[in-house]
Amino acid sequence: MTKINLEEMLVGKRTESRYMEYNWRDVALYALAVGAHQEDFIYIYEKNLKAIPSFGTIPYWSTQNVYPRQWMPCPASMLATDIIKPTRQFLNMDHELFMYRPIDAIKGTFQYQDIITDVYDRGKGKGAVIKTRLDVRDEAGNLVCTNYSSTFFHEAGGFGGKPMPSSKISIPDREPDYSQKDYITSTQNALYRLTGDTNLTHIDPEVAKAGGFPRPFVQGLCSFGFSCRMAISMLCPGSPERMTHMAAQMRNILYPDTLVRLDVWVIEDGKAYFRFVDVGTGKPILDRGIFEWK
């Protein structure tokens, strides 16, 4: 592509305003999609139901009950495709979620708009990263949560932009304070897709192969939701409303039918680092994770 200043062209671009209606069934379905178990009554039974905070990430990729209608997920980072004209599969690099108030688990309406905040240059032949921010408000206009997400495009590096800042999180060189195993079922990707992430690479074998993957794989935000649920069970059990902040880098592809493990290191009161690992390969799926609670 012709060398152009992507930062000047993209920063400030935003999607149209949208809203998403949901009810307790959507909240319970999400919980099951991120691995909730039979004993997790607070997440799957409408009596005294609580929402897993990472339900607040759903607007980022969702097409479910979203207005104006859209047939495929379209976050603000996709506004760059007309300029970059990608020939390879774009990749989510990280996600960050700030929580300001508990999500109404019975019913509600999310109002939101996604905006490009930064474009980072990784160098010629090394791609570019587009960062976006999505504020989620309830029907009364109260800020519920804020999502930040970064998307990597292989083709766009070398335009002379600013480098991507490095993570300040360093996982301690010691055994984790908490560790918990779980299982990604053979249909986890299909189940999570029902929450609204209809990207075909997660369900269609031919689309996945065209993108360079041997088969459909699990959504990155599904791994994020698994980690959120598991971290709550270890750090503030039964009180998801106590979570205030969570972030992680997306490092490796996770396939269905996989044993996983969440390792957690407590750094100080109300703050922990984590790593979400494929037990079979030992590779991190999510790395340099942070989880904070009050």
PDB file of C-alpha atoms in Angstrom:
ATOM      1  CA  MET A   1       0.000   0.000   0.000  1.00  0.00           C
ATOM      2  CA  THR A   2       1.030   3.615  -0.547  1.00  0.00           C
ATOM      3  CA  LYS A   3       2.804   5.096   2.451  1.00  0.00           C
ATOM      4  CA  ILE A   4       0.285   7.297   4.244  1.00  0.00           C
ATOM      5  CA  ASN A   5      -0.034   8.578   7.779  1.00  0.00           C
ATOM      6  CA  LEU A   6      -2.585   6.173   9.211  1.00  0.00           C
ATOM      7  CA  GLU A   7      -2.675   8.000  12.528  1.00  0.00           C
ATOM      8  CA  GLU A   8      -3.832  11.246  10.899  1.00  0.00           C
ATOM      9  CA  MET A   9      -6.402   9.432   8.790  1.00  0.00           C
ATOM     10  CA  LEU A  10      -7.903   7.161  11.445  1.00  0.00           C
ATOM     11  CA  VAL A  11      -7.705   8.654  14.950  1.00  0.00           C
ATOM     12  CA  GLY A  12     -11.115  10.067  15.878  1.00  0.00           C
ATOM     13  CA  LYS A  13     -13.083   7.951  13.416  1.00  0.00           C
ATOM     14  CA  ARG A  14     -16.037   6.269  15.061  1.00  0.00           C
ATOM     15  CA  THR A  15     -18.868   3.896  14.404  1.00  0.00           C
ATOM     16  CA  GLU A  16     -22.457   5.035  14.437  1.00  0.00           C
ATOM     17  CA  SER A  17     -24.187   5.105  17.809  1.00  0.00           C
ATOM     18  CA  ARG A  18     -25.779   1.775  18.661  1.00  0.00           C
ATOM     19  CA  TYR A  19     -27.856   0.192  21.363  1.00  0.00           C
ATOM     20  CA  MET A  20     -28.253  -3.405  22.458  1.00  0.00           C
ATOM     21  CA  GLU A  21     -31.234  -4.758  24.369  1.00  0.00           C
ATOM     22  CA  TYR A  22     -30.735  -7.758  26.644  1.00  0.00           C
ATOM     23  CA  ASN A  23     -32.525  -9.712  29.366  1.00  0.00           C
ATOM     24  CA  TRP A  24     -31.687 -12.357  31.958  1.00  0.00           C
ATOM     25  CA  ARG A  25     -31.563 -15.101  29.330  1.00  0.00           C
ATOM     26  CA  ASP A  26     -28.765 -13.281  27.489  1.00  0.00           C
ATOM     27  CA  VAL A  27     -26.863 -12.864  30.769  1.00  0.00           C
ATOM     28  CA  ALA A  28     -27.258 -16.563  31.621  1.00  0.00           C
ATOM     29  CA  LEU A  29     -26.339 -17.635  28.068  1.00  0.00           C
ATOM     30  CA  TYR A  30     -23.187 -15.536  28.262  1.00  0.00           C
ATOM     31  CA  ALA A  31     -22.252 -17.177  31.571  1.00  0.00           C
ATOM     32  CA  LEU A  32     -22.628 -20.636  30.035  1.00  0.00           C
ATOM     33  CA  ALA A  33     -20.660 -19.507  26.974  1.00  0.00           C
ATOM     34  CA  VAL A  34     -17.724 -18.586  29.230  1.00  0.00           C
ATOM     35  CA  GLY A  35     -17.845 -21.883  31.083  1.00  0.00           C
ATOM     36  CA  ALA A  36     -20.207 -21.393  34.039  1.00  0.00           C
ATOM     37  CA  HIS A  37     -20.890 -24.681  35.815  1.00  0.00           C
ATOM     38  CA  GLN A  38     -24.046 -26.183  37.269  1.00  0.00           C
ATOM     39  CA  GLU A  39     -23.159 -24.918  40.743  1.00  0.00           C
ATOM     40  CA  ASP A  40     -22.746 -21.330  39.498  1.00  0.00           C
ATOM     41  CA  PHE A  41     -26.338 -20.460  40.385  1.00  0.00           C
ATOM     42  CA  ILE A  42     -25.664 -16.732  40.672  1.00  0.00           C
ATOM     43  CA  TYR A  43     -24.788 -16.645  36.955  1.00  0.00           C
ATOM     44  CA  ILE A  44     -27.288 -19.041  35.386  1.00  0.00           C
ATOM     45  CA  TYR A  45     -30.494 -18.887  37.484  1.00  0.00           C
ATOM     46  CA  GLU A  46     -32.701 -15.803  37.297  1.00  0.00           C
ATOM     47  CA  LYS A  47     -33.367 -15.899  41.035  1.00  0.00           C
ATOM     48  CA  ASN A  48     -30.773 -13.530  42.563  1.00  0.00           C
ATOM     49  CA  LEU A  49     -28.974 -13.459  39.204  1.00  0.00           C
ATOM     50  CA  LYS A  50     -25.678 -11.583  38.873  1.00  0.00           C
ATOM     51  CA  ALA A  51     -23.864 -10.732  35.648  1.00  0.00           C
ATOM     52  CA  ILE A  52     -20.255 -11.715  35.075  1.00  0.00           C
ATOM     53  CA  PRO A  53     -18.622  -8.285  34.550  1.00  0.00           C
ATOM     54  CA  SER A  54     -17.075  -9.326  31.232  1.00  0.00           C
ATOM     55  CA  PHE A  55     -20.626  -9.345  29.840  1.00  0.00           C
ATOM     56  CA  GLY A  56     -19.728  -5.683  29.343  1.00  0.00           C
ATOM     57  CA  THR A  57     -17.413  -6.721  26.480  1.00  0.00           C
ATOM     58  CA  ILE A  58     -20.310  -8.085  24.433  1.00  0.00           C
ATOM     59  CA  PRO A  59     -21.089  -4.804  22.592  1.00  0.00           C
ATOM     60  CA  TYR A  60     -17.595  -4.759  21.117  1.00  0.00           C
ATOM     61  CA  TRP A  61     -18.275  -7.615  18.649  1.00  0.00           C
ATOM     62  CA  SER A  62     -21.974  -8.355  19.050  1.00  0.00           C
ATOM     63  CA  THR A  63     -24.687  -8.451  16.409  1.00  0.00           C
ATOM     64  CA  GLN A  64     -27.299  -9.891  18.807  1.00  0.00           C
ATOM     65  CA  ASN A  65     -30.234  -7.556  19.539  1.00  0.00           C
ATOM     66  CA  VAL A  66     -28.157  -4.630  18.240  1.00  0.00           C
ATOM     67  CA  TYR A  67     -29.748  -1.630  16.543  1.00  0.00           C
ATOM     68  CA  PRO A  68     -29.195  -0.395  13.874  1.00  0.00           C
ATOM     69  CA  ARG A  69     -29.000  -3.955  12.553  1.00  0.00           C
ATOM     70  CA  GLN A  70     -25.679  -5.376  11.378  1.00  0.00           C
ATOM     71  CA  TRP A  71     -25.019  -8.814   9.926  1.00  0.00           C
ATOM     72  CA  MET A  72     -21.367  -9.063  10.984  1.00  0.00           C
ATOM     73  CA  PRO A  73     -19.476  -7.517  13.938  1.00  0.00           C
ATOM     74  CA  CYS A  74     -18.028  -4.141  12.995  1.00  0.00           C
ATOM     75  CA  PRO A  75     -15.908  -2.424  15.676  1.00  0.00           C
ATOM     76  CA  ALA A  76     -14.234   0.894  14.850  1.00  0.00           C
ATOM     77  CA  SER A  77     -10.965  -0.838  13.944  1.00  0.00           C
ATOM     78  CA  MET A  78     -12.728  -2.231  10.867  1.00  0.00           C
ATOM     79  CA  LEU A  79     -13.071   1.333   9.550  1.00  0.00           C
ATOM     80  CA  ALA A  80      -9.407   1.000   8.619  1.00  0.00           C
ATOM     81  CA  THR A  81      -9.964  -1.829   6.137  1.00  0.00           C
ATOM     82  CA  ASP A  82     -10.836   0.480   3.228  1.00  0.00           C
ATOM     83  CA  ILE A  83      -7.475   2.198   3.664  1.00  0.00           C
ATOM     84  CA  ILE A  84      -5.269  -0.763   4.614  1.00  0.00           C
ATOM     85  CA  LYS A  85      -7.032  -3.308   2.357  1.00  0.00           C
ATOM     86  CA  PRO A  86      -5.848  -6.306   4.411  1.00  0.00           C
ATOM     87  CA  THR A  87      -5.018  -9.549   2.622  1.00  0.00           C
ATOM     88  CA  ARG A  88      -4.479 -11.565   5.806  1.00  0.00           C
ATOM     89  CA  GLN A  89      -6.571 -12.252   8.888  1.00  0.00           C
ATOM     90  CA  PHE A  90      -6.485  -9.353  11.346  1.00  0.00           C
ATOM     91  CA  LEU A  91      -5.879 -10.304  14.979  1.00  0.00           C
ATOM     92  CA  ASN A  92      -7.053  -8.984  18.343  1.00  0.00           C
ATOM     93  CA  MET A  93      -3.956  -8.225  20.409  1.00  0.00           C
ATOM     94  CA  ASP A  94      -5.411  -7.293  23.783  1.00  0.00           C
ATOM     95  CA  HIS A  95      -8.505  -6.202  25.639  1.00  0.00           C
ATOM     96  CA  GLU A  96      -9.085  -4.030  28.693  1.00  0.00           C
ATOM     97  CA  LEU A  97     -12.267  -3.525  30.698  1.00  0.00           C
ATOM     98  CA  PHE A  98     -13.004  -0.922  33.366  1.00  0.00           C
ATOM     99  CA  MET A  99     -16.172  -1.423  35.430  1.00  0.00           C
ATOM    100  CA  TYR A 100     -17.937   1.542  37.058  1.00  0.00           C
ATOM    101  CA  ARG A 101     -21.194  -0.028  38.252  1.00  0.00           C
ATOM    102  CA  PRO A 102     -22.734  -3.527  38.317  1.00  0.00           C
ATOM    103  CA  ILE A 103     -24.592  -4.628  35.208  1.00  0.00           C
ATOM    104  CA  ASP A 104     -28.347  -5.012  35.687  1.00  0.00           C
ATOM    105  CA  ALA A 105     -28.634  -8.782  35.251  1.00  0.00           C
ATOM    106  CA  ILE A 106     -32.385  -8.979  34.627  1.00  0.00           C
ATOM    107  CA  LYS A 107     -32.819  -6.648  31.684  1.00  0.00           C
ATOM    108  CA  GLY A 108     -31.431  -3.470  30.246  1.00  0.00           C
ATOM    109  CA  THR A 109     -30.194  -1.546  27.239  1.00  0.00           C
ATOM    110  CA  PHE A 110     -26.560  -0.815  26.457  1.00  0.00           C
ATOM    111  CA  GLN A 111     -25.871   2.398  24.548  1.00  0.00           C
ATOM    112  CA  TYR A 112     -22.422   2.714  22.988  1.00  0.00           C
ATOM    113  CA  GLN A 113     -20.185   4.051  20.245  1.00  0.00           C
ATOM    114  CA  ASP A 114     -16.700   2.813  19.315  1.00  0.00           C
ATOM    115  CA  ILE A 115     -13.918   5.301  18.479  1.00  0.00           C
ATOM    116  CA  ILE A 116     -10.328   4.907  17.249  1.00  0.00           C
ATOM    117  CA  THR A 117      -8.007   6.451  19.846  1.00  0.00           C
ATOM    118  CA  ASP A 118      -4.510   5.475  18.660  1.00  0.00           C
ATOM    119  CA  VAL A 119      -2.616   3.943  15.748  1.00  0.00           C
ATOM    120  CA  TYR A 120       0.776   2.363  16.465  1.00  0.00           C
ATOM    121  CA  ASP A 121       3.488   1.592  13.903  1.00  0.00           C
ATOM    122  CA  ARG A 122       5.440  -1.627  14.445  1.00  0.00           C
ATOM    123  CA  GLY A 123       7.722  -0.951  11.471  1.00  0.00           C
ATOM    124  CA  LYS A 124       7.933  -1.881   7.808  1.00  0.00           C
ATOM    125  CA  GLY A 125       6.793  -5.434   7.272  1.00  0.00           C
ATOM    126  CA  LYS A 126       5.771  -5.741  10.941  1.00  0.00           C
ATOM    127  CA  GLY A 127       2.287  -4.292  10.755  1.00  0.00           C
ATOM    128  CA  ALA A 128       0.283  -1.667  12.609  1.00  0.00           C
ATOM    129  CA  VAL A 129      -2.003  -1.742  15.627  1.00  0.00           C
ATOM    130  CA  ILE A 130      -5.276   0.174  15.888  1.00  0.00           C
ATOM    131  CA  LYS A 131      -6.619   0.873  19.374  1.00  0.00           C
ATOM    132  CA  THR A 132     -10.250   1.706  20.072  1.00  0.00           C
ATOM    133  CA  ARG A 133     -12.369   2.775  23.038  1.00  0.00           C
ATOM    134  CA  LEU A 134     -15.988   1.799  23.586  1.00  0.00           C
ATOM    135  CA  ASP A 135     -17.936   3.399  26.441  1.00  0.00           C
ATOM    136  CA  VAL A 136     -21.047   1.446  27.468  1.00  0.00           C
ATOM    137  CA  ARG A 137     -23.922   3.341  29.118  1.00  0.00           C
ATOM    138  CA  ASP A 138     -27.266   2.155  30.441  1.00  0.00           C
ATOM    139  CA  GLU A 139     -30.648   3.481  29.284  1.00  0.00           C
ATOM    140  CA  ALA A 140     -30.404   6.324  31.816  1.00  0.00           C
ATOM    141  CA  GLY A 141     -27.058   7.409  30.380  1.00  0.00           C
ATOM    142  CA  ASN A 142     -24.983   6.168  33.323  1.00  0.00           C
ATOM    143  CA  LEU A 143     -21.517   4.915  32.379  1.00  0.00           C
ATOM    144  CA  VAL A 144     -21.416   1.167  33.077  1.00  0.00           C
ATOM    145  CA  CYS A 145     -18.012   0.215  31.684  1.00  0.00           C
ATOM    146  CA  THR A 146     -15.302   1.136  29.198  1.00  0.00           C
ATOM    147  CA  ASN A 147     -13.630  -1.268  26.769  1.00  0.00           C
ATOM    148  CA  TYR A 148     -10.247  -0.738  25.129  1.00  0.00           C
ATOM    149  CA  SER A 149      -9.146  -3.127  22.405  1.00  0.00           C
ATOM    150  CA  SER A 150      -6.210  -3.361  19.971  1.00  0.00           C
ATOM    151  CA  THR A 151      -6.340  -4.943  16.510  1.00  0.00           C
ATOM    152  CA  PHE A 152      -3.258  -5.926  14.522  1.00  0.00           C
ATOM    153  CA  PHE A 153      -3.071  -5.500  10.735  1.00  0.00           C
ATOM    154  CA  HIS A 154      -0.112  -7.211   9.042  1.00  0.00           C
ATOM    155  CA  GLU A 155      -0.007  -4.945   5.999  1.00  0.00           C
ATOM    156  CA  ALA A 156       0.058  -1.464   7.514  1.00  0.00           C
ATOM    157  CA  GLY A 157       3.456  -0.941   9.198  1.00  0.00           C
ATOM    158  CA  GLY A 158       6.215   1.464   8.230  1.00  0.00           C
ATOM    159  CA  PHE A 159       4.249   4.704   7.903  1.00  0.00           C
ATOM    160  CA  GLY A 160       6.393   6.575  10.420  1.00  0.00           C
ATOM    161  CA  GLY A 161       3.981   6.476  13.337  1.00  0.00           C
ATOM    162  CA  LYS A 162       4.605   6.123  17.065  1.00  0.00           C
ATOM    163  CA  PRO A 163       5.620   2.705  18.437  1.00  0.00           C
ATOM    164  CA  MET A 164       3.250   0.638  20.521  1.00  0.00           C
ATOM    165  CA  PRO A 165       3.933   1.058  24.263  1.00  0.00           C
ATOM    166  CA  SER A 166       5.134  -2.046  26.062  1.00  0.00           C
ATOM    167  CA  SER A 167       3.196  -3.642  28.896  1.00  0.00           C
ATOM    168  CA  LYS A 168       4.174  -2.647  32.435  1.00  0.00           C
ATOM    169  CA  ILE A 169       2.946  -5.961  33.837  1.00  0.00           C
ATOM    170  CA  SER A 170       5.588  -8.517  34.751  1.00  0.00           C
ATOM    171  CA  ILE A 171       4.402 -11.920  35.943  1.00  0.00           C
ATOM    172  CA  PRO A 172       6.309 -12.876  39.140  1.00  0.00           C
ATOM    173  CA  ASP A 173       8.961 -15.581  38.855  1.00  0.00           C
ATOM    174  CA  ARG A 174       7.353 -17.829  41.477  1.00  0.00           C
ATOM    175  CA  GLU A 175       4.539 -20.295  41.857  1.00  0.00           C
ATOM    176  CA  PRO A 176       1.076 -18.714  41.513  1.00  0.00           C
ATOM    177  CA  ASP A 177      -0.929 -17.948  44.635  1.00  0.00           C
ATOM    178  CA  TYR A 178      -4.025 -19.473  43.041  1.00  0.00           C
ATOM    179  CA  SER A 179      -4.443 -21.914  40.187  1.00  0.00           C
ATOM    180  CA  GLN A 180      -7.621 -23.396  38.737  1.00  0.00           C
ATOM    181  CA  LYS A 181      -8.258 -25.722  35.801  1.00  0.00           C
ATOM    182  CA  ASP A 182     -11.263 -25.740  33.494  1.00  0.00           C
ATOM    183  CA  TYR A 183     -12.280 -27.201  30.165  1.00  0.00           C
ATOM    184  CA  ILE A 184     -13.053 -25.632  26.795  1.00  0.00           C
ATOM    185  CA  THR A 185     -15.708 -27.913  25.304  1.00  0.00           C
ATOM    186  CA  SER A 186     -15.787 -29.077  21.695  1.00  0.00           C
ATOM    187  CA  THR A 187     -18.670 -26.649  21.039  1.00  0.00           C
ATOM    188  CA  GLN A 188     -17.475 -23.689  23.138  1.00  0.00           C
ATOM    189  CA  ASN A 189     -16.869 -21.546  20.042  1.00  0.00           C
ATOM    190  CA  ALA A 190     -20.371 -22.301  18.721  1.00  0.00           C
ATOM    191  CA  LEU A 191     -21.955 -21.542  22.101  1.00  0.00           C
ATOM    192  CA  TYR A 192     -20.078 -18.273  22.534  1.00  0.00           C
ATOM    193  CA  ARG A 193     -21.100 -17.297  19.003  1.00  0.00           C
ATOM    194  CA  LEU A 194     -24.723 -17.180  20.207  1.00  0.00           C
ATOM    195  CA  THR A 195     -23.817 -14.172  22.369  1.00  0.00           C
ATOM    196  CA  GLY A 196     -23.389 -12.163  19.170  1.00  0.00           C
ATOM    197  CA  ASP A 197     -19.847 -12.635  17.845  1.00  0.00           C
ATOM    198  CA  THR A 198     -20.764 -13.989  14.432  1.00  0.00           C
ATOM    199  CA  ASN A 199     -17.281 -13.764  12.883  1.00  0.00           C
ATOM    200  CA  LEU A 200     -17.266 -16.733  10.500  1.00  0.00           C
ATOM    201  CA  THR A 201     -13.676 -17.727  11.259  1.00  0.00           C
ATOM    202  CA  HIS A 202     -14.907 -19.116  14.594  1.00  0.00           C
ATOM    203  CA  ILE A 203     -17.470 -21.482  13.059  1.00  0.00           C
ATOM    204  CA  ASP A 204     -16.797 -22.147   9.350  1.00  0.00           C
ATOM    205  CA  PRO A 205     -13.865 -24.529   8.614  1.00  0.00           C
ATOM    206  CA  GLU A 206     -13.364 -23.133   5.110  1.00  0.00           C
ATOM    207  CA  VAL A 207     -13.207 -19.536   6.337  1.00  0.00           C
ATOM    208  CA  ALA A 208     -10.774 -20.531   9.089  1.00  0.00           C
ATOM    209  CA  LYS A 209      -8.498 -22.322   6.604  1.00  0.00           C
ATOM    210  CA  ALA A 210      -8.597 -19.352   4.245  1.00  0.00           C
ATOM    211  CA  GLY A 211      -7.357 -17.253   7.166  1.00  0.00           C
ATOM    212  CA  GLY A 212      -4.419 -19.597   7.756  1.00  0.00           C
ATOM    213  CA  PHE A 213      -5.873 -21.635  10.642  1.00  0.00           C
ATOM    214  CA  PRO A 214      -6.346 -25.420  10.566  1.00  0.00           C
ATOM    215  CA  ARG A 215      -9.872 -25.182  11.967  1.00  0.00           C
ATOM    216  CA  PRO A 216     -12.252 -22.770  13.711  1.00  0.00           C
ATOM    217  CA  PHE A 217     -10.955 -21.506  17.030  1.00  0.00           C
ATOM    218  CA  VAL A 218     -12.342 -20.006  20.223  1.00  0.00           C
ATOM    219  CA  GLN A 219     -13.048 -16.269  20.348  1.00  0.00           C
ATOM    220  CA  GLY A 220     -10.480 -14.214  22.244  1.00  0.00           C
ATOM    221  CA  LEU A 221     -13.187 -12.587  24.334  1.00  0.00           C
ATOM    222  CA  CYS A 222     -14.468 -16.036  25.279  1.00  0.00           C
ATOM    223  CA  SER A 223     -11.054 -16.698  26.852  1.00  0.00           C
ATOM    224  CA  PHE A 224     -11.314 -13.269  28.485  1.00  0.00           C
ATOM    225  CA  GLY A 225     -14.706 -14.201  29.944  1.00  0.00           C
ATOM    226  CA  PHE A 226     -13.430 -17.578  31.180  1.00  0.00           C
ATOM    227  CA  SER A 227     -10.568 -15.782  32.945  1.00  0.00           C
ATOM    228  CA  CYS A 228     -12.910 -13.202  34.462  1.00  0.00           C
ATOM    229  CA  ARG A 229     -15.263 -15.848  35.877  1.00  0.00           C
ATOM    230  CA  MET A 230     -12.411 -17.974  37.211  1.00  0.00           C
ATOM    231  CA  ALA A 231     -10.549 -15.026  38.756  1.00  0.00           C
ATOM    232  CA  ILE A 232     -13.713 -13.940  40.587  1.00  0.00           C
ATOM    233  CA  SER A 233     -14.146 -17.467  41.974  1.00  0.00           C
ATOM    234  CA  MET A 234     -10.653 -17.293  43.490  1.00  0.00           C
ATOM    235  CA  LEU A 235     -10.320 -13.630  44.490  1.00  0.00           C
ATOM    236  CA  CYS A 236     -13.814 -12.376  45.349  1.00  0.00           C
ATOM    237  CA  PRO A 237     -16.080 -15.446  45.219  1.00  0.00           C
ATOM    238  CA  GLY A 238     -19.783 -14.756  44.851  1.00  0.00           C
ATOM    239  CA  SER A 239     -19.182 -11.015  44.412  1.00  0.00           C
ATOM    240  CA  PRO A 240     -18.632 -10.211  40.708  1.00  0.00           C
ATOM    241  CA  GLU A 241     -19.735  -6.631  41.408  1.00  0.00           C
ATOM    242  CA  ARG A 242     -16.427  -6.080  43.227  1.00  0.00           C
ATOM    243  CA  MET A 243     -14.375  -6.289  40.014  1.00  0.00           C
ATOM    244  CA  THR A 244     -13.167  -2.881  38.804  1.00  0.00           C
ATOM    245  CA  HIS A 245     -10.570  -3.569  36.117  1.00  0.00           C
ATOM    246  CA  MET A 246      -9.309  -6.406  33.956  1.00  0.00           C
ATOM    247  CA  ALA A 247      -6.912  -6.525  31.011  1.00  0.00           C
ATOM    248  CA  ALA A 248      -4.837  -9.105  29.146  1.00  0.00           C
ATOM    249  CA  GLN A 249      -2.758  -9.668  26.032  1.00  0.00           C
ATOM    250  CA  MET A 250      -4.034 -12.276  23.560  1.00  0.00           C
ATOM    251  CA  ARG A 251      -1.022 -14.441  22.800  1.00  0.00           C
ATOM    252  CA  ASN A 252      -1.987 -17.770  21.212  1.00  0.00           C
ATOM    253  CA  ILE A 253      -4.934 -19.386  19.474  1.00  0.00           C
ATOM    254  CA  LEU A 254      -7.216 -21.562  21.621  1.00  0.00           C
ATOM    255  CA  TYR A 255      -9.041 -24.456  19.995  1.00  0.00           C
ATOM    256  CA  PRO A 256     -12.166 -26.251  21.236  1.00  0.00           C
ATOM    257  CA  ASP A 257     -11.786 -29.429  23.307  1.00  0.00           C
ATOM    258  CA  THR A 258      -8.883 -28.088  25.374  1.00  0.00           C
ATOM    259  CA  LEU A 259      -7.968 -28.222  29.052  1.00  0.00           C
ATOM    260  CA  VAL A 260      -7.058 -24.766  30.353  1.00  0.00           C
ATOM    261  CA  ARG A 261      -5.715 -23.286  33.580  1.00  0.00           C
ATOM    262  CA  LEU A 262      -5.816 -19.840  35.160  1.00  0.00           C
ATOM    263  CA  ASP A 263      -2.748 -18.966  37.244  1.00  0.00           C
ATOM    264  CA  VAL A 264      -3.071 -15.951  39.543  1.00  0.00           C
ATOM    265  CA  TRP A 265      -0.430 -13.988  41.459  1.00  0.00           C
ATOM    266  CA  VAL A 266      -1.646 -11.539  44.107  1.00  0.00           C
ATOM    267  CA  ILE A 267       0.466  -8.369  43.922  1.00  0.00           C
ATOM    268  CA  GLU A 268      -1.218  -6.300  46.614  1.00  0.00           C
ATOM    269  CA  ASP A 269      -4.630  -5.865  48.213  1.00  0.00           C
ATOM    270  CA  GLY A 270      -7.182  -5.728  45.414  1.00  0.00           C
ATOM    271  CA  LYS A 271      -4.678  -6.334  42.617  1.00  0.00           C
ATOM    272  CA  ALA A 272      -3.500  -9.545  40.932  1.00  0.00           C
ATOM    273  CA  TYR A 273      -1.723 -10.610  37.751  1.00  0.00           C
ATOM    274  CA  PHE A 274      -2.825 -13.673  35.791  1.00  0.00           C
ATOM    275  CA  ARG A 275      -2.024 -15.976  32.900  1.00  0.00           C
ATOM    276  CA  PHE A 276      -4.570 -18.182  31.074  1.00  0.00           C
ATOM    277  CA  VAL A 277      -2.810 -21.302  29.794  1.00  0.00           C
ATOM    278  CA  ASP A 278      -3.441 -24.189  27.400  1.00  0.00           C
ATOM    279  CA  VAL A 279      -2.550 -27.094  29.706  1.00  0.00           C
ATOM    280  CA  GLY A 280      -1.686 -29.450  26.837  1.00  0.00           C
ATOM    281  CA  THR A 281       0.858 -27.168  25.151  1.00  0.00           C
ATOM    282  CA  GLY A 282       1.869 -25.041  28.140  1.00  0.00           C
ATOM    283  CA  LYS A 283       1.416 -21.936  25.984  1.00  0.00           C
ATOM    284  CA  PRO A 284      -0.347 -18.853  27.333  1.00  0.00           C
ATOM    285  CA  ILE A 285      -3.616 -17.999  25.618  1.00  0.00           C
ATOM    286  CA  LEU A 286      -3.868 -14.750  27.590  1.00  0.00           C
ATOM    287  CA  ASP A 287      -0.763 -13.281  29.182  1.00  0.00           C
ATOM    288  CA  ARG A 288       0.279 -10.296  31.286  1.00  0.00           C
ATOM    289  CA  GLY A 289      -3.225 -10.146  32.672  1.00  0.00           C
ATOM    290  CA  ILE A 290      -4.321  -7.861  35.462  1.00  0.00           C
ATOM    291  CA  PHE A 291      -7.407  -8.190  37.637  1.00  0.00           C
ATOM    292  CA  GLU A 292      -8.422  -5.573  40.194  1.00  0.00           C
ATOM    293  CA  TRP A 293     -11.273  -5.572  42.696  1.00  0.00           C
ATOM    294  CA  LYS A 294     -12.521  -3.496  45.610  1.00  0.00           C
TER     295      LYS A 294
END
